[in-house]
CSV table of C-alpha atoms in Angstrom, one decimal:
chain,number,residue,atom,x,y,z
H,23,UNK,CA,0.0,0.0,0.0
H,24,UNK,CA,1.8,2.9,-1.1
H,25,UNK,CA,-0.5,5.4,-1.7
H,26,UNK,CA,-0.3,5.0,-5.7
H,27,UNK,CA,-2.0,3.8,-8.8
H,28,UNK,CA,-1.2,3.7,-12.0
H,29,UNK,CA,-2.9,7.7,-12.9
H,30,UNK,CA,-1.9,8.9,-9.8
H,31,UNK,CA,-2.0,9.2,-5.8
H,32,UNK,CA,-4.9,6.3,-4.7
H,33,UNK,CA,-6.7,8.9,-2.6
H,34,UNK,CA,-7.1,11.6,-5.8
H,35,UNK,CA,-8.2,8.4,-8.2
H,36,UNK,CA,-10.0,6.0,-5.6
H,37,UNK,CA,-10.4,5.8,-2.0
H,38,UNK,CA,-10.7,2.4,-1.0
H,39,UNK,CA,-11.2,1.5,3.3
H,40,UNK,CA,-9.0,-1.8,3.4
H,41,UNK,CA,-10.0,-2.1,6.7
H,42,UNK,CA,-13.8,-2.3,6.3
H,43,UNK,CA,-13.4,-4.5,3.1
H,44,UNK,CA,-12.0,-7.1,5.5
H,45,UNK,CA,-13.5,-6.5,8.7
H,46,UNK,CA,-14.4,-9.9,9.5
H,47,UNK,CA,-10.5,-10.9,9.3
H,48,UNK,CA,-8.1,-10.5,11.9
H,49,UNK,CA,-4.8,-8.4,10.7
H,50,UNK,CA,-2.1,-5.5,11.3
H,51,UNK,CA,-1.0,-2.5,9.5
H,52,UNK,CA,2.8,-3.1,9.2
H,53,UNK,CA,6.2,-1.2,7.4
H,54,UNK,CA,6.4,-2.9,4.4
H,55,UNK,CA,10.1,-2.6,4.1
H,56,UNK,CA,10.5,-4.5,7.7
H,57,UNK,CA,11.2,-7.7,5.8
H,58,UNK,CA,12.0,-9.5,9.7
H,59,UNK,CA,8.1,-8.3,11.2
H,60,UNK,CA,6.7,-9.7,7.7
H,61,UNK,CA,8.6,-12.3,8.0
H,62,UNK,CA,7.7,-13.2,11.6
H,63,UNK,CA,4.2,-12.4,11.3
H,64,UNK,CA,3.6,-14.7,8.0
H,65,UNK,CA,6.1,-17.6,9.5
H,66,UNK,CA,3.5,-17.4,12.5
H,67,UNK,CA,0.5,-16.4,11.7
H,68,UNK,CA,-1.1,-20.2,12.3
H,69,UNK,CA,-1.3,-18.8,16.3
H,70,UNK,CA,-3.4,-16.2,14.9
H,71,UNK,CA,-7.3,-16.1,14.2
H,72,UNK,CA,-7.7,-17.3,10.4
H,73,UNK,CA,-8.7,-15.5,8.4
H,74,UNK,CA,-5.3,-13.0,8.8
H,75,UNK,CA,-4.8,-10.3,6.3
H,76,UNK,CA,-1.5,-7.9,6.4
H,77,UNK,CA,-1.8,-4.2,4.7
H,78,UNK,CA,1.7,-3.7,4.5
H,79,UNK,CA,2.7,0.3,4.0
H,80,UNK,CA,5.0,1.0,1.6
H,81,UNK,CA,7.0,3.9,0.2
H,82,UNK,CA,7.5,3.9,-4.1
H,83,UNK,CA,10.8,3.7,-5.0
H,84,UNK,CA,12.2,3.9,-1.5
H,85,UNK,CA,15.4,4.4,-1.1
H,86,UNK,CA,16.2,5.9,-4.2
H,87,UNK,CA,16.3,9.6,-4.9
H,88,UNK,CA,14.7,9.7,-8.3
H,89,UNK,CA,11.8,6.9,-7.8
H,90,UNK,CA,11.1,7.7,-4.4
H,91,UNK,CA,7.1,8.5,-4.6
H,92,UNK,CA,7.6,9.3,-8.4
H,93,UNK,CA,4.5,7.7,-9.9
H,94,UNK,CA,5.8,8.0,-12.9
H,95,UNK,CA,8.0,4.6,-12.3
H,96,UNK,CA,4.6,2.9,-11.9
H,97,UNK,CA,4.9,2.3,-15.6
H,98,UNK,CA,7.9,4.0,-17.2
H,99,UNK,CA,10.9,2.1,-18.0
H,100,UNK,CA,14.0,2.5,-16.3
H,101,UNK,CA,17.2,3.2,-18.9
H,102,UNK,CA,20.3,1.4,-18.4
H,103,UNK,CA,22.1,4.8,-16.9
H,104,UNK,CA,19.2,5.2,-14.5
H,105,UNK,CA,19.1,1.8,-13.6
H,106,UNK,CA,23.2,1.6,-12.6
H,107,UNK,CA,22.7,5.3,-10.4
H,108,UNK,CA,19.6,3.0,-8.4
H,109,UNK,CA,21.6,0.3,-7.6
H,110,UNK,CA,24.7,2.6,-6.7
H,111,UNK,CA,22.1,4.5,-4.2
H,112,UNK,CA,20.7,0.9,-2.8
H,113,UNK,CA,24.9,0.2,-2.6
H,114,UNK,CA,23.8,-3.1,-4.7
């Protein structure tokens, strides 16, 4: 859940309430980038009432200075110069 869609911010194009579409499920709101919380949380989730549903926040492009929340790389291609500069800033 990032907050973006392919024309634009979700709330400007379509507000949708997560929550209340599964409000008969248990679930938590987590950081989408803490890979060890998702991790824990799906590894153990059989302790938890079933049905379980995460809505895991994320940021676009996080991380890197010319995605980050840049809608536009929903859909455009990344060039091979830009590509190389994202994986210096990620230190990949």
């Amino acid at each position: 859940m990032n907050g973006y869609q392919a024309m634009g911010k979700t709330s400007d194009v379509l507000e949708i309430d997560h929550h209340s579409l599964f409000r008969d499920w248990s679930g938590d709101t987590l950081d989408g980038h803490d890979f060890e919380k998702l991790d824990y949380v799906i590894k153990n989730n059989h302790i938890l009432k079933l049905p379980y549903v995460i809505f895991a926040r994320t940021i676009k492009g996080k991380d890197v200075s010319f995605m980050e929340n840049n809608n536009q790389y929903h859909y455009l291609k990344v060039d091979d110069d830009d590509y190389e500069k994202a994986l210096r800033e990620l230190s990949l």
